[in-house]
Coordinates of C-alpha atoms and ligand atoms in Angstrom, one line a residue:
M235 CA 6.0 -20.5 11.2
V236 CA 4.3 -17.8 9.0
G237 CA 6.3 -16.7 6.2
A238 CA 5.4 -14.4 2.9
S239 CA 5.1 -17.0 1.2
A240 CA 2.7 -19.1 3.2
M241 CA 0.6 -15.5 3.9
R242 CA -2.1 -14.7 1.4
K243 CA -1.8 -11.6 -0.9
L244 CA -3.3 -8.6 -0.3
V245 CA -4.3 -5.9 -3.1
A246 CA -4.6 -2.4 -2.2
G247 CA -7.0 -0.3 -4.1
N248 CA -5.2 4.1 -4.4
W249 CA -7.8 6.2 -4.8
K250 CA -6.1 8.6 -3.9
M251 CA -8.3 12.4 -4.4
N252 CA -11.3 10.3 -6.6
G253 CA -14.0 10.0 -5.2
L254 CA -17.9 10.8 -4.1
R255 CA -19.9 9.6 -2.1
A256 CA -22.0 8.6 -5.0
D257 CA -19.4 7.1 -7.4
G258 CA -17.5 5.4 -4.0
L259 CA -20.6 4.1 -2.7
A260 CA -21.1 2.2 -5.6
L261 CA -17.5 1.3 -6.4
A262 CA -17.1 0.4 -2.5
R263 CA -20.5 -2.1 -3.3
A264 CA -19.2 -3.4 -6.8
V265 CA -15.8 -4.8 -5.3
A266 CA -17.4 -5.9 -1.8
D267 CA -20.3 -7.8 -4.0
R268 CA -17.4 -9.5 -6.4
A269 CA -15.7 -10.4 -3.2
A270 CA -18.9 -11.7 -1.2
A271 CA -20.5 -13.7 -4.7
A272 CA -16.5 -15.2 -5.6
A273 CA -13.6 -15.2 -2.5
P274 CA -10.5 -14.1 -3.6
D275 CA -7.7 -16.2 -2.4
C276 CA -6.0 -13.2 -2.3
D277 CA -6.6 -10.1 1.1
L278 CA -9.2 -7.3 -0.7
L279 CA -8.7 -3.6 0.3
I280 CA -10.1 -0.2 -0.5
C281 CA -7.7 3.0 0.7
P282 CA -11.4 5.7 0.1
P283 CA -10.8 9.0 0.0
A284 CA -11.2 10.2 4.2
T285 CA -14.3 12.0 3.0
L286 CA -15.8 8.7 2.7
L287 CA -14.5 6.3 5.0
A288 CA -17.2 6.1 7.6
E289 CA -20.3 5.7 4.7
I290 CA -17.9 2.9 2.5
A291 CA -16.8 1.2 6.1
A292 CA -20.5 0.6 7.1
A293 CA -21.1 -0.7 3.1
L294 CA -18.2 -3.4 4.1
R295 CA -19.1 -4.0 7.3
G296 CA -19.3 -8.3 7.3
G297 CA -17.7 -8.7 3.5
R298 CA -14.2 -9.5 2.4
V299 CA -12.7 -6.1 1.6
A300 CA -10.7 -3.9 4.3
L301 CA -10.8 -0.4 4.7
G302 CA -7.5 1.8 4.7
G303 CA -7.3 5.8 5.0
Q304 CA -4.1 7.5 2.1
D305 CA -2.2 9.1 4.8
C306 CA -2.0 10.2 8.8
H307 CA -0.6 13.0 10.8
A308 CA 2.9 11.2 13.0
E309 CA 1.2 13.2 16.2
A310 CA -2.0 11.9 18.0
K311 CA -4.3 14.9 18.1
G312 CA -4.2 18.7 18.3
A313 CA -3.9 21.4 15.9
H314 CA -3.4 20.3 12.6
T315 CA -6.0 22.1 10.8
G316 CA -6.8 19.6 7.8
D317 CA -4.8 16.6 9.1
I318 CA -6.5 13.3 10.2
S319 CA -5.4 11.2 13.1
A320 CA -4.5 7.6 12.5
E321 CA -7.0 7.5 15.9
M322 CA -10.0 9.2 13.7
L323 CA -9.2 6.1 10.1
K324 CA -9.0 3.6 13.1
D325 CA -12.5 5.3 14.9
A326 CA -13.3 5.3 10.8
G327 CA -13.2 1.1 10.7
C328 CA -9.6 1.8 8.7
V329 CA -7.8 -1.1 9.8
Y330 CA -4.7 -0.2 7.5
V331 CA -2.9 3.5 6.3
I332 CA -0.6 4.6 3.3
V333 CA 2.1 6.1 4.9
G334 CA 4.7 7.9 2.7
H335 CA 3.5 7.3 -0.7
S336 CA 5.7 9.3 -3.0
E337 CA 2.3 11.9 -4.1
R338 CA 3.0 12.8 0.1
R339 CA 7.3 12.7 0.3
A340 CA 6.8 14.6 -3.5
N341 CA 3.7 17.3 -2.7
H342 CA 4.2 17.8 1.1
H343 CA 8.5 17.7 1.5
E344 CA 7.1 14.4 3.8
S345 CA 10.9 12.6 5.0
D346 CA 11.8 9.3 5.6
A347 CA 12.1 10.6 9.7
L348 CA 8.3 11.7 9.3
V349 CA 6.8 8.4 7.0
R350 CA 8.3 7.0 10.3
A351 CA 6.4 8.4 12.7
K352 CA 3.5 8.5 11.4
A353 CA 3.9 4.3 10.6
L354 CA 4.4 4.5 14.2
T355 CA 2.3 6.0 15.4
A356 CA -0.5 4.0 13.1
R357 CA 0.5 1.3 14.3
G358 CA 0.1 2.7 18.0
Q359 CA -3.7 2.6 17.2
G360 CA -3.6 -0.6 16.1
L361 CA -3.4 0.0 12.3
I362 CA -0.9 -1.6 10.1
P363 CA 1.1 0.7 8.1
I364 CA 1.6 0.8 4.5
V365 CA 5.3 2.1 4.5
C366 CA 5.7 3.6 0.7
V367 CA 9.3 3.4 -1.1
G368 CA 10.8 3.7 -5.0
E369 CA 12.9 6.4 -6.8
T370 CA 12.8 8.2 -9.1
A371 CA 14.0 7.6 -12.9
A372 CA 16.9 10.0 -12.7
E373 CA 17.5 7.5 -9.3
R374 CA 17.4 5.0 -11.8
D375 CA 19.0 5.8 -14.6
A376 CA 21.9 7.0 -12.2
G377 CA 21.7 3.0 -11.7
R378 CA 21.0 3.7 -7.9
T379 CA 18.2 2.6 -7.3
L380 CA 19.4 -0.1 -4.6
A381 CA 20.5 2.6 -2.7
V382 CA 17.8 5.4 -2.4
I383 CA 15.5 2.2 -1.4
G384 CA 17.5 1.0 1.3
A385 CA 18.2 4.5 2.4
Q386 CA 14.6 4.7 2.9
L387 CA 13.6 1.5 4.6
A388 CA 16.4 2.4 7.3
A389 CA 15.0 6.1 8.1
S390 CA 11.7 5.6 7.3
V391 CA 10.1 1.2 8.3
P392 CA 9.9 1.2 12.1
D393 CA 11.8 -1.7 13.3
G394 CA 10.4 -4.1 16.5
L395 CA 7.5 -4.9 14.2
G396 CA 6.4 -8.2 13.4
A397 CA 5.6 -9.3 10.3
T398 CA 2.2 -9.1 10.3
E399 CA 2.5 -5.6 12.3
L400 CA 4.2 -3.7 8.8
V401 CA 3.1 -3.8 5.1
I402 CA 5.6 -2.3 3.2
A403 CA 4.9 -1.5 -1.0
Y404 CA 7.4 -1.1 -4.2
E405 CA 6.6 2.2 -6.2
P406 CA 8.8 3.4 -8.6
V407 CA 8.2 6.9 -8.8
W408 CA 8.2 7.1 -12.7
A409 CA 5.6 3.9 -12.3
I410 CA 3.8 5.2 -10.8
G411 CA 0.6 7.1 -13.4
T412 CA 2.2 6.5 -16.5
G413 CA 1.2 2.6 -17.8
R414 CA 4.9 1.9 -17.6
T415 CA 5.8 -0.9 -15.2
P416 CA 9.7 -2.1 -14.0
R417 CA 10.4 -4.8 -15.9
P418 CA 9.3 -8.4 -13.8
A419 CA 13.4 -9.3 -13.5
E420 CA 13.7 -5.6 -12.3
V421 CA 11.3 -5.8 -9.7
A422 CA 12.1 -9.2 -8.6
E423 CA 15.9 -7.7 -8.0
V424 CA 14.2 -5.0 -5.6
H425 CA 11.7 -7.1 -3.8
A426 CA 15.0 -9.3 -3.6
F427 CA 16.7 -6.4 -2.0
I428 CA 13.3 -5.0 0.2
H429 CA 13.1 -8.7 1.8
G430 CA 16.7 -9.3 2.6
A431 CA 17.0 -5.8 4.5
L432 CA 14.6 -6.5 6.8
R433 CA 15.2 -9.3 7.3
K434 CA 17.4 -8.4 9.6
R435 CA 15.2 -5.7 11.2
I436 CA 11.9 -7.8 11.7
A437 CA 11.2 -9.8 15.4
E438 CA 10.2 -13.3 13.8
A439 CA 12.2 -15.3 10.7
A440 CA 9.1 -14.2 8.9
S441 CA 8.9 -10.7 6.6
P442 CA 6.4 -8.5 6.1
R443 CA 4.0 -8.3 3.3
L444 CA 6.2 -6.4 0.3
L445 CA 3.8 -5.0 -2.8
Y446 CA 4.2 -3.8 -6.1
G447 CA 3.0 -0.6 -7.2
G448 CA 2.9 1.8 -10.4
S449 CA 0.7 1.3 -13.2
V450 CA -1.0 -2.4 -12.2
N451 CA -3.4 -3.5 -14.8
A452 CA -6.0 -6.4 -15.8
G453 CA -3.2 -7.4 -18.2
N454 CA 0.0 -6.7 -16.5
A455 CA -0.6 -8.3 -13.0
A456 CA -1.0 -11.7 -13.4
D457 CA 3.2 -11.3 -15.0
L458 CA 3.6 -9.2 -11.5
M459 CA 2.6 -11.6 -9.2
A460 CA 4.3 -14.6 -10.3
V461 CA 7.6 -12.5 -9.8
A462 CA 8.7 -13.6 -6.2
N463 CA 8.5 -12.5 -3.4
V464 CA 6.0 -10.4 -4.5
D465 CA 2.9 -10.3 -1.6
G466 CA 0.8 -8.3 -3.7
A467 CA 0.4 -5.0 -5.1
L468 CA -0.8 -1.1 -4.9
V469 CA -3.4 -0.7 -7.6
G470 CA -3.9 3.1 -7.9
G471 CA -6.0 4.2 -11.5
A472 CA -7.0 0.4 -11.9
S473 CA -8.9 0.9 -8.5
L474 CA -11.1 2.6 -9.4
D475 CA -12.9 0.5 -12.4
A476 CA -14.2 -2.6 -10.1
A477 CA -14.0 -4.6 -13.0
A478 CA -10.0 -4.1 -13.6
F479 CA -9.6 -4.6 -9.9
W480 CA -11.2 -7.7 -9.7
A481 CA -9.1 -9.0 -12.6
I482 CA -5.7 -7.6 -10.7
A483 CA -7.2 -10.1 -7.7
E484 CA -8.0 -12.6 -9.6
A485 CA -4.5 -12.6 -10.9
C486 CA -3.1 -13.9 -7.9
R487 CA -4.7 -17.1 -8.1
Ligands
PGA273 P1 -1.3 3.4 -10.0 O1 -0.5 4.2 -9.2 O2 -2.2 2.5 -10.3 O3 -2.1 4.8 -11.0 O4 -0.2 4.2 -11.1 C1 -0.1 3.7 -8.6 C2 -0.4 3.9 -6.9 O5 -0.2 5.5 -6.7 O6 0.2 3.7 -5.2

């Protein structure tokens, strides 16, 4: 049995809408070069903007850094101007795709049902969906954090996936890009809750990897990665700096 504790941690960089060809390629190469020189104790993933995927895939080929998309459409193909299909991501060299990031949920009005459909479509293409959940500041202040996360998990995580076919990212909305993070005990509470909720729904005894995301940086990564049931990090701002991203990977040792 491969339990989450037996799995390597996953450190994933979400570049969001940042990166042009020259600096994006340089950043990807810098991460790949560090990973080649000193095998990290964790799995590494970068999720650049879609325009850079194919070129970065070529630069990463044969190395230790995997490639992921930041979103995909719930349908396989068709008249969806401006959208990207899971098959296109796969074709560009992706192994993972983020779905249900809070910026998509808020800015593009994505529902749990849509997120679930995206995750299923991604899985259908052999991609590993990283399903994001997280409470707002108002929800936490109202004592509703676990209820909100429970509802998001119930409605946006597909049933029937195996532990290695899915990743969950707990990202408190109020921690994203703010420099504020929950206390380790608060992260532990939510991750234990997610772990328990998924155990009932995942086909095996193992649990999928549970990432923490929201203002992870080189300074706080060791404390956050040491929390029980934290199997890695989803990193935004700090993933745009190769040294900071690498320091977070090192914190998984
Ligand atoms: P941040 O973003 O690390 O910049 O807070 C995390 C995320 O949105 O995935």
